[in-house]
Amino acid sequence: MAVHDQPHRHVRFHMPSVRKAGAARRPADETTTVVMTATSAHVLAGLRVLTGFVFLWAFLDKTFGFGYATASGKGWIDGGSPTKGFLSSVAAGPMESTFHDWAGAGWADWLFMLGLLGIGVALIAGIGLRLAAAAGTAMMALMWLAEWPPAKHLSDGSLSMSTNPFADYHLIYAVVLIALAAASAGATWGLGRIWARLPFVSRNRWLL
């Protein structure tokens, strides 16, 4: 009787490869990172545009007197002063008398209004965010000093009704402006990339 040798079949056990598993997970991790980065970019872009509209609206309302913060017929084009009402009403803080002297001055009106317009346009367009952050932070610092949140009482002795002695909305706006500039948030929904490629901007990085 002939005996036929059957070929031996070796059963091999494959241990899971940590390297392969890591390689398999990497695309998913990278995809998640890309999605998170894209989402963050859009969130920052939305924050940039909304913040820009805050400044631009303030400029438009004070210029034309739409009847919101500025009464109709009392806009800048009607001869009204954008700074007189606010600065003349300062009633606390170390710069109270200084702000009273500045109230209604032509140079103060022009600087304030050009600042509002420039910051608003820069943020909405996504260009010059570093300059907008510097100018906006300076403006917010002055307005913070004018309202002087640390004061419990005004100069006439009445309660200041300050809601927070430090972190008021002026500080929040300043931090937002700095964060948008630091994150280069002008590329999404803005002209940031085109602006950055301009020769004079490339040579002067502070204009980014």
PDB file of C-alpha atoms in Angstrom, residues 24-160:
ATOM      1  CA  ALA A  24      -3.668  52.673  10.722  1.00  0.00           C
ATOM      2  CA  ARG A  25      -4.748  55.157  13.342  1.00  0.00           C
ATOM      3  CA  ARG A  26      -2.599  57.968  12.047  1.00  0.00           C
ATOM      4  CA  PRO A  27      -4.771  58.932   9.051  1.00  0.00           C
ATOM      5  CA  ALA A  28      -7.825  59.157  11.313  1.00  0.00           C
ATOM      6  CA  ASP A  29      -5.905  61.284  13.805  1.00  0.00           C
ATOM      7  CA  GLU A  30      -4.654  63.519  11.024  1.00  0.00           C
ATOM      8  CA  THR A  31      -8.159  63.813   9.609  1.00  0.00           C
ATOM      9  CA  THR A  32      -9.475  64.806  13.033  1.00  0.00           C
ATOM     10  CA  THR A  33      -6.726  67.387  13.379  1.00  0.00           C
ATOM     11  CA  VAL A  34      -7.489  68.825   9.945  1.00  0.00           C
ATOM     12  CA  VAL A  35     -11.205  69.019  10.772  1.00  0.00           C
ATOM     13  CA  MET A  36     -10.485  70.672  14.125  1.00  0.00           C
ATOM     14  CA  THR A  37      -8.091  73.125  12.482  1.00  0.00           C
ATOM     15  CA  ALA A  38     -10.656  74.011   9.812  1.00  0.00           C
ATOM     16  CA  THR A  39     -13.362  74.420  12.451  1.00  0.00           C
ATOM     17  CA  SER A  40     -11.107  76.622  14.573  1.00  0.00           C
ATOM     18  CA  ALA A  41     -10.294  78.759  11.543  1.00  0.00           C
ATOM     19  CA  HIS A  42     -13.970  79.297  10.811  1.00  0.00           C
ATOM     20  CA  VAL A  43     -14.779  80.058  14.448  1.00  0.00           C
ATOM     21  CA  LEU A  44     -11.990  82.645  14.584  1.00  0.00           C
ATOM     22  CA  ALA A  45     -13.129  84.103  11.268  1.00  0.00           C
ATOM     23  CA  GLY A  46     -16.657  84.479  12.597  1.00  0.00           C
ATOM     24  CA  LEU A  47     -15.358  86.102  15.768  1.00  0.00           C
ATOM     25  CA  ARG A  48     -13.206  88.435  13.664  1.00  0.00           C
ATOM     26  CA  VAL A  49     -16.072  89.578  11.448  1.00  0.00           C
ATOM     27  CA  LEU A  50     -18.464  90.106  14.367  1.00  0.00           C
ATOM     28  CA  THR A  51     -15.881  92.065  16.341  1.00  0.00           C
ATOM     29  CA  GLY A  52     -15.145  94.133  13.252  1.00  0.00           C
ATOM     30  CA  PHE A  53     -18.834  94.932  12.899  1.00  0.00           C
ATOM     31  CA  VAL A  54     -18.912  96.179  16.502  1.00  0.00           C
ATOM     32  CA  PHE A  55     -16.297  98.812  15.643  1.00  0.00           C
ATOM     33  CA  LEU A  56     -17.696  99.612  12.196  1.00  0.00           C
ATOM     34  CA  TRP A  57     -21.240 100.006  13.504  1.00  0.00           C
ATOM     35  CA  ALA A  58     -20.045 102.370  16.222  1.00  0.00           C
ATOM     36  CA  PHE A  59     -18.405 104.482  13.515  1.00  0.00           C
ATOM     37  CA  LEU A  60     -21.493 104.508  11.295  1.00  0.00           C
ATOM     38  CA  ASP A  61     -23.934 105.270  14.116  1.00  0.00           C
ATOM     39  CA  LYS A  62     -21.803 108.099  15.491  1.00  0.00           C
ATOM     40  CA  THR A  63     -21.273 109.501  12.001  1.00  0.00           C
ATOM     41  CA  PHE A  64     -24.842 109.431  10.712  1.00  0.00           C
ATOM     42  CA  GLY A  65     -26.914 109.346  13.922  1.00  0.00           C
ATOM     43  CA  PHE A  66     -29.059 106.281  13.241  1.00  0.00           C
ATOM     44  CA  GLY A  67     -30.956 106.808  16.486  1.00  0.00           C
ATOM     45  CA  TYR A  68     -29.343 104.041  18.508  1.00  0.00           C
ATOM     46  CA  ALA A  69     -26.417 105.167  20.666  1.00  0.00           C
ATOM     47  CA  THR A  70     -26.385 108.452  18.741  1.00  0.00           C
ATOM     48  CA  ALA A  71     -29.647 110.360  18.409  1.00  0.00           C
ATOM     49  CA  SER A  72     -30.910 111.248  14.960  1.00  0.00           C
ATOM     50  CA  GLY A  73     -29.659 114.659  13.863  1.00  0.00           C
ATOM     51  CA  LYS A  74     -26.714 114.577  16.273  1.00  0.00           C
ATOM     52  CA  GLY A  75     -24.311 112.571  14.156  1.00  0.00           C
ATOM     53  CA  TRP A  76     -20.808 113.664  13.279  1.00  0.00           C
ATOM     54  CA  ILE A  77     -21.940 114.890   9.854  1.00  0.00           C
ATOM     55  CA  ASP A  78     -24.595 117.012  11.589  1.00  0.00           C
ATOM     56  CA  GLY A  79     -21.981 118.812  13.654  1.00  0.00           C
ATOM     57  CA  GLY A  80     -22.133 116.583  16.711  1.00  0.00           C
ATOM     58  CA  SER A  81     -19.007 115.475  18.572  1.00  0.00           C
ATOM     59  CA  PRO A  82     -18.384 111.727  18.903  1.00  0.00           C
ATOM     60  CA  THR A  83     -16.296 112.221  22.055  1.00  0.00           C
ATOM     61  CA  LYS A  84     -17.942 115.102  23.892  1.00  0.00           C
ATOM     62  CA  GLY A  85     -20.824 113.225  25.478  1.00  0.00           C
ATOM     63  CA  PHE A  86     -18.743 110.269  26.655  1.00  0.00           C
ATOM     64  CA  LEU A  87     -15.609 112.051  27.827  1.00  0.00           C
ATOM     65  CA  SER A  88     -17.413 114.953  29.492  1.00  0.00           C
ATOM     66  CA  SER A  89     -19.403 112.448  31.577  1.00  0.00           C
ATOM     67  CA  VAL A  90     -16.313 110.730  33.019  1.00  0.00           C
ATOM     68  CA  ALA A  91     -16.808 110.872  36.770  1.00  0.00           C
ATOM     69  CA  ALA A  92     -14.064 108.696  38.242  1.00  0.00           C
ATOM     70  CA  GLY A  93     -10.473 107.654  37.804  1.00  0.00           C
ATOM     71  CA  PRO A  94      -7.043 109.278  37.698  1.00  0.00           C
ATOM     72  CA  MET A  95      -7.622 110.841  34.258  1.00  0.00           C
ATOM     73  CA  GLU A  96     -11.027 112.398  34.921  1.00  0.00           C
ATOM     74  CA  SER A  97      -9.904 116.002  34.420  1.00  0.00           C
ATOM     75  CA  THR A  98      -7.774 115.056  31.395  1.00  0.00           C
ATOM     76  CA  PHE A  99     -10.702 113.397  29.663  1.00  0.00           C
ATOM     77  CA  HIS A 100     -12.852 116.450  30.373  1.00  0.00           C
ATOM     78  CA  ASP A 101     -10.235 118.588  28.627  1.00  0.00           C
ATOM     79  CA  TRP A 102     -10.223 116.223  25.619  1.00  0.00           C
ATOM     80  CA  ALA A 103     -14.020 116.092  25.316  1.00  0.00           C
ATOM     81  CA  GLY A 104     -15.183 117.553  22.012  1.00  0.00           C
ATOM     82  CA  ALA A 105     -11.692 118.446  20.791  1.00  0.00           C
ATOM     83  CA  GLY A 106     -11.366 118.158  17.025  1.00  0.00           C
ATOM     84  CA  TRP A 107      -8.219 116.028  17.154  1.00  0.00           C
ATOM     85  CA  ALA A 108      -9.879 113.649  19.652  1.00  0.00           C
ATOM     86  CA  ASP A 109     -12.960 113.274  17.429  1.00  0.00           C
ATOM     87  CA  TRP A 110     -10.866 112.522  14.348  1.00  0.00           C
ATOM     88  CA  LEU A 111      -8.559 110.054  16.090  1.00  0.00           C
ATOM     89  CA  PHE A 112     -11.478 108.238  17.694  1.00  0.00           C
ATOM     90  CA  MET A 113     -13.528 107.987  14.509  1.00  0.00           C
ATOM     91  CA  LEU A 114     -10.603 107.012  12.285  1.00  0.00           C
ATOM     92  CA  GLY A 115      -9.702 104.374  14.854  1.00  0.00           C
ATOM     93  CA  LEU A 116     -13.212 102.911  14.819  1.00  0.00           C
ATOM     94  CA  LEU A 117     -13.323 102.907  11.023  1.00  0.00           C
ATOM     95  CA  GLY A 118      -9.823 101.517  10.528  1.00  0.00           C
ATOM     96  CA  ILE A 119     -10.178  98.746  13.095  1.00  0.00           C
ATOM     97  CA  GLY A 120     -13.616  97.773  11.820  1.00  0.00           C
ATOM     98  CA  VAL A 121     -12.569  97.587   8.170  1.00  0.00           C
ATOM     99  CA  ALA A 122      -9.320  95.771   8.990  1.00  0.00           C
ATOM    100  CA  LEU A 123     -11.103  93.100  11.009  1.00  0.00           C
ATOM    101  CA  ILE A 124     -13.897  92.509   8.519  1.00  0.00           C
ATOM    102  CA  ALA A 125     -11.462  92.370   5.586  1.00  0.00           C
ATOM    103  CA  GLY A 126      -8.942  90.279   7.523  1.00  0.00           C
ATOM    104  CA  ILE A 127      -6.000  92.581   6.829  1.00  0.00           C
ATOM    105  CA  GLY A 128      -3.629  94.537   9.047  1.00  0.00           C
ATOM    106  CA  LEU A 129      -4.695  92.594  12.132  1.00  0.00           C
ATOM    107  CA  ARG A 130      -1.514  93.411  14.058  1.00  0.00           C
ATOM    108  CA  LEU A 131      -1.983  97.128  13.550  1.00  0.00           C
ATOM    109  CA  ALA A 132      -5.695  96.807  14.348  1.00  0.00           C
ATOM    110  CA  ALA A 133      -4.851  94.912  17.544  1.00  0.00           C
ATOM    111  CA  ALA A 134      -2.377  97.587  18.655  1.00  0.00           C
ATOM    112  CA  ALA A 135      -4.745 100.476  17.880  1.00  0.00           C
ATOM    113  CA  GLY A 136      -7.758  98.687  19.321  1.00  0.00           C
ATOM    114  CA  THR A 137      -5.953  97.750  22.522  1.00  0.00           C
ATOM    115  CA  ALA A 138      -4.859 101.361  23.012  1.00  0.00           C
ATOM    116  CA  MET A 139      -8.424 102.559  22.419  1.00  0.00           C
ATOM    117  CA  MET A 140      -9.884  99.981  24.821  1.00  0.00           C
ATOM    118  CA  ALA A 141      -7.296 100.895  27.465  1.00  0.00           C
ATOM    119  CA  LEU A 142      -8.286 104.572  27.276  1.00  0.00           C
ATOM    120  CA  MET A 143     -11.979 103.734  27.431  1.00  0.00           C
ATOM    121  CA  TRP A 144     -11.315 101.446  30.404  1.00  0.00           C
ATOM    122  CA  LEU A 145      -9.557 104.337  32.145  1.00  0.00           C
ATOM    123  CA  ALA A 146     -12.481 106.610  31.313  1.00  0.00           C
ATOM    124  CA  GLU A 147     -15.029 104.275  32.882  1.00  0.00           C
ATOM    125  CA  TRP A 148     -12.596 103.264  35.666  1.00  0.00           C
ATOM    126  CA  PRO A 149     -14.220  99.983  36.779  1.00  0.00           C
ATOM    127  CA  PRO A 150     -12.154  99.737  40.036  1.00  0.00           C
ATOM    128  CA  ALA A 151     -14.053 102.691  41.517  1.00  0.00           C
ATOM    129  CA  LYS A 152     -16.832 101.861  43.978  1.00  0.00           C
ATOM    130  CA  HIS A 153     -17.947 105.469  44.088  1.00  0.00           C
ATOM    131  CA  LEU A 154     -17.935 108.305  41.581  1.00  0.00           C
ATOM    132  CA  SER A 155     -16.371 111.670  42.291  1.00  0.00           C
ATOM    133  CA  ASP A 156     -19.736 112.991  43.561  1.00  0.00           C
ATOM    134  CA  GLY A 157     -19.963 110.169  46.099  1.00  0.00           C
ATOM    135  CA  SER A 158     -22.665 108.127  44.348  1.00  0.00           C
ATOM    136  CA  LEU A 159     -22.235 104.425  43.681  1.00  0.00           C
ATOM    137  CA  SER A 160     -20.400 103.644  40.449  1.00  0.00           C
TER     138      SER A 160
END
